Amino acid sequence: SPETARLLAGQSMQFTANVAETGGADKTVAWSVSGATSDATTITPAGVLQLGSDEAGPTLTVKATSTYNNSVYGSATVTVVS
């Protein structure tokens, strides 16, 4: 969460993943961001998205993928506003 966000270039936001554990499975996730036009746009292992000051991609996708089963994931849409 959140499922959607609107950010200015250069801003950052914390994302969180709510993982339901089943049978002792690992609850950790791997974070990724796609759709970025700036090499400076990154997401940390803790889920903090940092937009590059030159980010121009109109829409980015933040994805949290289960490290236990990589077919299980959640995603959020980030709109870059000017």
mmCIF file of C-alpha atoms in Angstrom:
data_model
loop_
_atom_site.group_PDB
_atom_site.id
_atom_site.type_symbol
_atom_site.label_atom_id
_atom_site.label_comp_id
_atom_site.label_asym_id
_atom_site.label_seq_id
_atom_site.Cartn_x
_atom_site.Cartn_y
_atom_site.Cartn_z
ATOM 1 C CA SER A 1 0.000 0.000 0.000
ATOM 2 C CA PRO A 2 -0.857 2.508 -1.109
ATOM 3 C CA GLU A 3 -2.338 1.097 -4.334
ATOM 4 C CA THR A 4 -2.030 4.446 -6.116
ATOM 5 C CA ALA A 5 0.038 7.547 -5.542
ATOM 6 C CA ARG A 6 0.836 10.881 -7.174
ATOM 7 C CA LEU A 7 4.372 12.189 -6.729
ATOM 8 C CA LEU A 8 6.490 15.023 -8.048
ATOM 9 C CA ALA A 9 9.900 14.275 -9.540
ATOM 10 C CA GLY A 10 12.421 14.146 -6.694
ATOM 11 C CA GLN A 11 9.904 13.039 -4.060
ATOM 12 C CA SER A 12 9.950 9.772 -2.128
ATOM 13 C CA MET A 13 7.287 7.509 -0.629
ATOM 14 C CA GLN A 14 7.235 4.458 1.647
ATOM 15 C CA PHE A 15 5.336 1.442 0.315
ATOM 16 C CA THR A 16 4.291 -1.518 2.454
ATOM 17 C CA ALA A 17 3.290 -5.071 1.631
ATOM 18 C CA ASN A 18 0.856 -7.064 3.737
ATOM 19 C CA VAL A 19 1.822 -10.710 3.369
ATOM 20 C CA ALA A 20 -0.403 -13.482 4.674
ATOM 21 C CA GLU A 21 1.743 -16.341 5.964
ATOM 22 C CA THR A 22 0.670 -19.876 5.156
ATOM 23 C CA GLY A 23 2.351 -22.889 6.702
ATOM 24 C CA GLY A 24 5.435 -21.060 7.926
ATOM 25 C CA ALA A 25 6.287 -19.558 4.545
ATOM 26 C CA ASP A 26 8.733 -16.646 4.415
ATOM 27 C CA LYS A 27 6.851 -13.314 4.531
ATOM 28 C CA THR A 28 9.569 -11.179 2.901
ATOM 29 C CA VAL A 29 9.163 -9.462 -0.451
ATOM 30 C CA ALA A 30 11.467 -8.141 -3.148
ATOM 31 C CA TRP A 31 10.660 -4.621 -4.327
ATOM 32 C CA SER A 32 10.986 -3.390 -7.909
ATOM 33 C CA VAL A 33 9.966 -0.362 -9.950
ATOM 34 C CA SER A 34 9.285 -0.266 -13.682
ATOM 35 C CA GLY A 35 8.399 2.456 -16.163
ATOM 36 C CA ALA A 36 11.002 4.918 -14.879
ATOM 37 C CA THR A 37 12.746 7.220 -17.335
ATOM 38 C CA SER A 38 15.386 8.379 -14.835
ATOM 39 C CA ASP A 39 18.335 6.229 -13.772
ATOM 40 C CA ALA A 40 18.071 7.975 -10.388
ATOM 41 C CA THR A 41 14.595 6.529 -9.693
ATOM 42 C CA THR A 42 15.050 3.611 -7.292
ATOM 43 C CA ILE A 43 13.275 1.557 -4.671
ATOM 44 C CA THR A 44 15.048 0.292 -1.558
ATOM 45 C CA PRO A 45 14.787 -3.226 -0.109
ATOM 46 C CA ALA A 46 12.562 -1.623 2.565
ATOM 47 C CA GLY A 47 10.072 -0.326 -0.037
ATOM 48 C CA VAL A 48 11.034 3.357 -0.160
ATOM 49 C CA LEU A 49 10.545 4.721 -3.678
ATOM 50 C CA GLN A 50 12.780 7.668 -4.577
ATOM 51 C CA LEU A 51 11.972 9.460 -7.811
ATOM 52 C CA GLY A 52 14.884 11.005 -9.644
ATOM 53 C CA SER A 53 14.753 14.790 -9.952
ATOM 54 C CA ASP A 54 14.541 14.292 -13.729
ATOM 55 C CA GLU A 55 11.854 11.568 -13.645
ATOM 56 C CA ALA A 56 9.432 12.136 -16.529
ATOM 57 C CA GLY A 57 7.725 8.764 -16.867
ATOM 58 C CA PRO A 58 4.050 9.505 -16.638
ATOM 59 C CA THR A 59 3.292 6.223 -14.855
ATOM 60 C CA LEU A 60 5.473 3.894 -12.789
ATOM 61 C CA THR A 61 4.642 0.499 -11.350
ATOM 62 C CA VAL A 62 5.917 -0.513 -7.924
ATOM 63 C CA LYS A 63 5.836 -4.260 -7.371
ATOM 64 C CA ALA A 64 6.298 -6.361 -4.218
ATOM 65 C CA THR A 65 7.042 -9.980 -5.091
ATOM 66 C CA SER A 66 7.042 -12.805 -2.554
ATOM 67 C CA THR A 67 10.525 -14.213 -2.033
ATOM 68 C CA TYR A 68 8.913 -17.550 -1.145
ATOM 69 C CA ASN A 69 6.803 -17.826 -4.313
ATOM 70 C CA ASN A 70 7.638 -15.350 -7.084
ATOM 71 C CA SER A 71 4.287 -15.902 -8.792
ATOM 72 C CA VAL A 72 2.660 -14.049 -5.866
ATOM 73 C CA TYR A 73 2.916 -10.266 -5.985
ATOM 74 C CA GLY A 74 1.112 -7.006 -5.446
ATOM 75 C CA SER A 75 1.559 -3.773 -7.341
ATOM 76 C CA ALA A 76 0.880 -0.062 -7.089
ATOM 77 C CA THR A 77 0.607 2.633 -9.731
ATOM 78 C CA VAL A 78 2.520 5.870 -9.261
ATOM 79 C CA THR A 79 1.645 8.880 -11.391
ATOM 80 C CA VAL A 80 4.428 11.445 -11.852
ATOM 81 C CA VAL A 81 2.917 14.902 -11.744
ATOM 82 C CA SER A 82 4.494 18.204 -12.734
#
